[in-house]
Coordinates of C-alpha atoms in Angstrom, one line a residue:
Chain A
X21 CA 12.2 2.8 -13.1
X22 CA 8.4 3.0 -12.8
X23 CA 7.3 5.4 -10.1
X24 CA 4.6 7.5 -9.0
X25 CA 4.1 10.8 -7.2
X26 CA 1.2 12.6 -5.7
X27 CA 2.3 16.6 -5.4
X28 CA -0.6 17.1 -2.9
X29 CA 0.5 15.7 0.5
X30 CA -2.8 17.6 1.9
X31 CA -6.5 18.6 0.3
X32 CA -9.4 20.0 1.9
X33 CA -12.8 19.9 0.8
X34 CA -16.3 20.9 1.9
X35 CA -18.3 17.8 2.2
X36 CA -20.7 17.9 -1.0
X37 CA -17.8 19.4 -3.4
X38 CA -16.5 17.4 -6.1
X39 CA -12.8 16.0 -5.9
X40 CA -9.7 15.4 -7.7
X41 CA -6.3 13.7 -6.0
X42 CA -3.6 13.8 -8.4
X43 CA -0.9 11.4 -9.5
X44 CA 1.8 11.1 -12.1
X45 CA 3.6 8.3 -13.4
X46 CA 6.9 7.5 -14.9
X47 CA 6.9 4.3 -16.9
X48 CA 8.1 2.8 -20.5
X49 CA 4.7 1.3 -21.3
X50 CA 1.4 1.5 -20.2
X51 CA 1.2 0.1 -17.2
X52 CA -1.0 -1.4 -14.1
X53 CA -2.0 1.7 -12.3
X54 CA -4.0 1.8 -8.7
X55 CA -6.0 3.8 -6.2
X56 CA -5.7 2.7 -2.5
X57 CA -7.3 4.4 0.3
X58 CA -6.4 4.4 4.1
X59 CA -8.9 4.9 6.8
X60 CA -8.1 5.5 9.8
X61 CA -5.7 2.8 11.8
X62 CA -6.7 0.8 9.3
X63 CA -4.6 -1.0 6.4
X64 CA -4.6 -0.6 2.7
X65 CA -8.0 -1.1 0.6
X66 CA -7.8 -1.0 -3.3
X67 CA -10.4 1.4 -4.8
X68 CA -9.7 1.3 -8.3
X69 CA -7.6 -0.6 -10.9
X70 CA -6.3 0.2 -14.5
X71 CA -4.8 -1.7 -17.4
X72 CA -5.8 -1.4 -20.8
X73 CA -9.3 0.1 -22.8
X74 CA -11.7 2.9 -21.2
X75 CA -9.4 5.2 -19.9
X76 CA -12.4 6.7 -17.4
X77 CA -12.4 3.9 -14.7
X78 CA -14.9 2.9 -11.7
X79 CA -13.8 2.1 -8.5
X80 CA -16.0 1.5 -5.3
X81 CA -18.0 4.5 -3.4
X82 CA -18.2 6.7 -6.3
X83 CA -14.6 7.1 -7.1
X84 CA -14.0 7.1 -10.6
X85 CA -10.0 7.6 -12.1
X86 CA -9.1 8.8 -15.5
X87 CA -6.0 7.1 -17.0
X88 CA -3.9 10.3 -19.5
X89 CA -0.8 8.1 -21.5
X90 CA -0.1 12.1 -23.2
X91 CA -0.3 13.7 -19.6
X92 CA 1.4 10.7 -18.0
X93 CA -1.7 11.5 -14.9
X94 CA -3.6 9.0 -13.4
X95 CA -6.1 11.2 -11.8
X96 CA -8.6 10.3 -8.7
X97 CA -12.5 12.3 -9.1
X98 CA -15.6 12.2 -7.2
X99 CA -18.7 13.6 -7.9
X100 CA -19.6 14.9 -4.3
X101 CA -17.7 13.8 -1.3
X102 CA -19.5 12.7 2.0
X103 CA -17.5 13.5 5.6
X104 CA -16.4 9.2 5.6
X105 CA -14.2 10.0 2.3
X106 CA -11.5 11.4 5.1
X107 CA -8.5 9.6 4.5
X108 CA -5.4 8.7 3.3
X109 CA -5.4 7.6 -0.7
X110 CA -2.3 6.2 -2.3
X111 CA -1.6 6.0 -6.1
X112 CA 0.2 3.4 -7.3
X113 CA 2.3 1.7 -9.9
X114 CA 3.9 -2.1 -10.0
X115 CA 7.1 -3.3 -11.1
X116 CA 7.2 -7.3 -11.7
X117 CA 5.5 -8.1 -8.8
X118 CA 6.1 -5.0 -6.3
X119 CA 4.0 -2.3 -5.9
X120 CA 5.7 1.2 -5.5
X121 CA 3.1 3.6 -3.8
X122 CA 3.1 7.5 -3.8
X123 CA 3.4 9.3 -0.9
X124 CA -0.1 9.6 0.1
X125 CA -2.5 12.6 -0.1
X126 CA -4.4 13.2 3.2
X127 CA -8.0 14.1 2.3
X128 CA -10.3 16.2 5.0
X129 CA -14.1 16.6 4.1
X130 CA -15.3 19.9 6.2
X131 CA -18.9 19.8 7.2
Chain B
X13 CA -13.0 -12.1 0.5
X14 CA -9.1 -12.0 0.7
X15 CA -7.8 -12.0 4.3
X16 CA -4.7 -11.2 5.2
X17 CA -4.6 -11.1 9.5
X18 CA -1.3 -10.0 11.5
X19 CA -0.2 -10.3 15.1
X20 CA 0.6 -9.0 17.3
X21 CA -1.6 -6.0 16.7
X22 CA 0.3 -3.4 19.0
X23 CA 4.0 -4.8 20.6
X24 CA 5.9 -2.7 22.7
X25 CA 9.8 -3.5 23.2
X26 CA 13.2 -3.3 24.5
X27 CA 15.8 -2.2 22.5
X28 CA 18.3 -4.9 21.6
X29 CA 15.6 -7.3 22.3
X30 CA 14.0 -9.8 19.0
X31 CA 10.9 -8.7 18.0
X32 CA 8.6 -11.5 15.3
X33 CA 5.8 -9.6 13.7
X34 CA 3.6 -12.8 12.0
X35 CA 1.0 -12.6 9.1
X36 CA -1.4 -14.8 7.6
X37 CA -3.0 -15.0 4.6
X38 CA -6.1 -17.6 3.2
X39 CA -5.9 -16.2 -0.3
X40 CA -3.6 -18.9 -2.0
X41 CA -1.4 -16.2 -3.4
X42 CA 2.4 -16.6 -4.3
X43 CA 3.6 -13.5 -2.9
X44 CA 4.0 -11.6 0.4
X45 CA 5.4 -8.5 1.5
X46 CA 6.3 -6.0 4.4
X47 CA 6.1 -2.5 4.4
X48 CA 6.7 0.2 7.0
X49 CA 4.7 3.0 7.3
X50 CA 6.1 6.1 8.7
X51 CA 5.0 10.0 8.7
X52 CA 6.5 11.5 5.8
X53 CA 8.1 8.4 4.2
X54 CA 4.4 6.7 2.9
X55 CA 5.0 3.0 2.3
X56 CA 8.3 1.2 2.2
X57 CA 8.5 -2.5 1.4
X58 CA 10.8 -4.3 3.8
X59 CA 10.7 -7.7 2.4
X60 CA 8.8 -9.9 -0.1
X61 CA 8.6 -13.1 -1.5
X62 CA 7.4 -15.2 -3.8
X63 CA 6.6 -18.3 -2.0
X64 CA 7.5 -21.0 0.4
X65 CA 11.0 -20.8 1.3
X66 CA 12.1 -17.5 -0.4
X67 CA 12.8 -14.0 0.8
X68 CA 13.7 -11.3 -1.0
X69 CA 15.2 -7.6 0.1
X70 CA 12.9 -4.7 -0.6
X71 CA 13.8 -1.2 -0.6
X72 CA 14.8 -0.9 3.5
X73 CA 16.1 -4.6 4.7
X74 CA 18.5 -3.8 6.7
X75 CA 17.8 -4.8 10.2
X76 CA 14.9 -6.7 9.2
X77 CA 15.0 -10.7 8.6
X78 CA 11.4 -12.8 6.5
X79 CA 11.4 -16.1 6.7
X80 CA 8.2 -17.6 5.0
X81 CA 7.8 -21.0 6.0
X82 CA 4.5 -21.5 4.3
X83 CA 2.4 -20.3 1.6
X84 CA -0.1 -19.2 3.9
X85 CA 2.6 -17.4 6.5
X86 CA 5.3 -14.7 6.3
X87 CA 7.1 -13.0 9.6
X88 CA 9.3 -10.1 9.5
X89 CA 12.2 -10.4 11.7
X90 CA 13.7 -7.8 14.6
X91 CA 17.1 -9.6 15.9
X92 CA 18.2 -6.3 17.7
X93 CA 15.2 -4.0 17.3
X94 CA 16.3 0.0 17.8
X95 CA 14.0 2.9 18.9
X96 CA 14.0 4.0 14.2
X97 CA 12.2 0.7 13.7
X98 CA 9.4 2.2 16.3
X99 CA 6.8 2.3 13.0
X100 CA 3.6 1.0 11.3
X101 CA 4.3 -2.0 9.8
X102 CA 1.8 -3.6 7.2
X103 CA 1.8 -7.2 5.6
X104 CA 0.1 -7.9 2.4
X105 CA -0.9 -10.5 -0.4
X106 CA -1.0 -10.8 -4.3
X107 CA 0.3 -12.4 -7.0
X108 CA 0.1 -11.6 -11.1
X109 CA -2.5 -13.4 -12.0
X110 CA -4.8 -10.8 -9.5
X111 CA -3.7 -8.6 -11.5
X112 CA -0.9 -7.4 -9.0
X113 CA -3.3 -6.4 -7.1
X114 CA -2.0 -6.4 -3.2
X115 CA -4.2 -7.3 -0.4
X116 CA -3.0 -5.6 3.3
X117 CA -3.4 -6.6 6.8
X118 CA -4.7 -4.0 9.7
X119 CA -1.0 -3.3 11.0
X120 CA 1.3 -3.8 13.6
X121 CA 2.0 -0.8 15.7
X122 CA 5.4 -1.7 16.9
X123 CA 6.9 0.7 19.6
X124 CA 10.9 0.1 20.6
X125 CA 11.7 1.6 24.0

């Protein structure tokens, strides 16, 4: 069954450092793969989206994901992070038409 | 810009009472869904469908009833709500042809006394 999990339930960063949120997948195929990010009392927002070609892909605010079929990862970067990058972020994966979501990483951006 | 809206936005309740949680969506998609969001567990989908007049059992149904009358409207069900339904709960919006990319509501923070 696909799946996904995120080993880091926690990751702090100095605001200004660069950034990297991990996921793996399990899957048969290469799949759909997502980014989501939670602010605050907020719902979900998608940041980033994968299917098929450049494995390196863009997502809003500087967030940039790099799809690995070998490594089965699905990694989240950023360049620098600013203090409003605090949140939750979500990896995900969809089977038919449900998505199954990792457990969440909570990021914190020290000043 | 997709909008998915739910109400109420925070409900406190009695335990045994029946407890509708409502969402709205304007994005003409198929399918709908229900998650709960609790510390340590992430998301869990509830219920989902895949237009008017079906329902189908996520991962944690039990205790939970949908009924989606409309394209446009989904509500998750509390016949007998219990103090462990006390949770986040989240609607959201998609269908294939996005992509299956979902589109979620602010939340209902639902507390059961």
């Amino acid at each position: 069954a696909q799946s996904v999990t995120q080993p880091d339930a926690r990751v702090t960063v100095s605001e200004g450092a660069s950034l990297q949120l991990r996921c793996k997948y399990s899957y048969s195929a290469t799949p759909y793969l997502f980014w989501y990010v939670q602010y605050p009392r907020q719902g979900l927002q998608m940041l980033l989206k994968y299917y098929s070609g450049d494995p390196v892909v863009q997502g809003v605010n500087g967030f940039e994901a790099e799809f690995s079929k070998s490594d089965s990862s699905f990694h989240l970067r950023k360049a620098s992070v600013h203090w409003s990058d605090s949140a939750v972020y979500f990896c995900a994966v969809p089977n038919y038409n449900v998505l199954y979501f990792g457990s969440g990483t909570k990021l914190t951006v020290e000043p | 810009e997709a909008a998915v809206t739910q109400s109420p936005r925070n409900k406190v309740a009695v335990t045994g009472g029946k407890v509708t949680l409502s969402c709205n969506q304007t994005n003409n998609h198929n399918n709908m869904y229900w998650y709960r969001q609790d510390t340590g567990h992430g998301l869990r989908l509830i219920h989902y469908s895949y237009g008017a007049g079906s329902t189908e059992k996520g991962d944690i149904p039990d205790g939970y009833k949908a009924s989606r009358p409309s394209q446009e409207n989904f509500s998750l069900i509390l016949e007998l709500a219990t103090p462990s339904q006390t949770s986040v709960y989240f609607c959201a919006s998609g269908d294939r042809a996005g992509g299956f990319t979902q589109y979620f509501g602010p939340g209902t923070r639902l507390l059961v006394l």
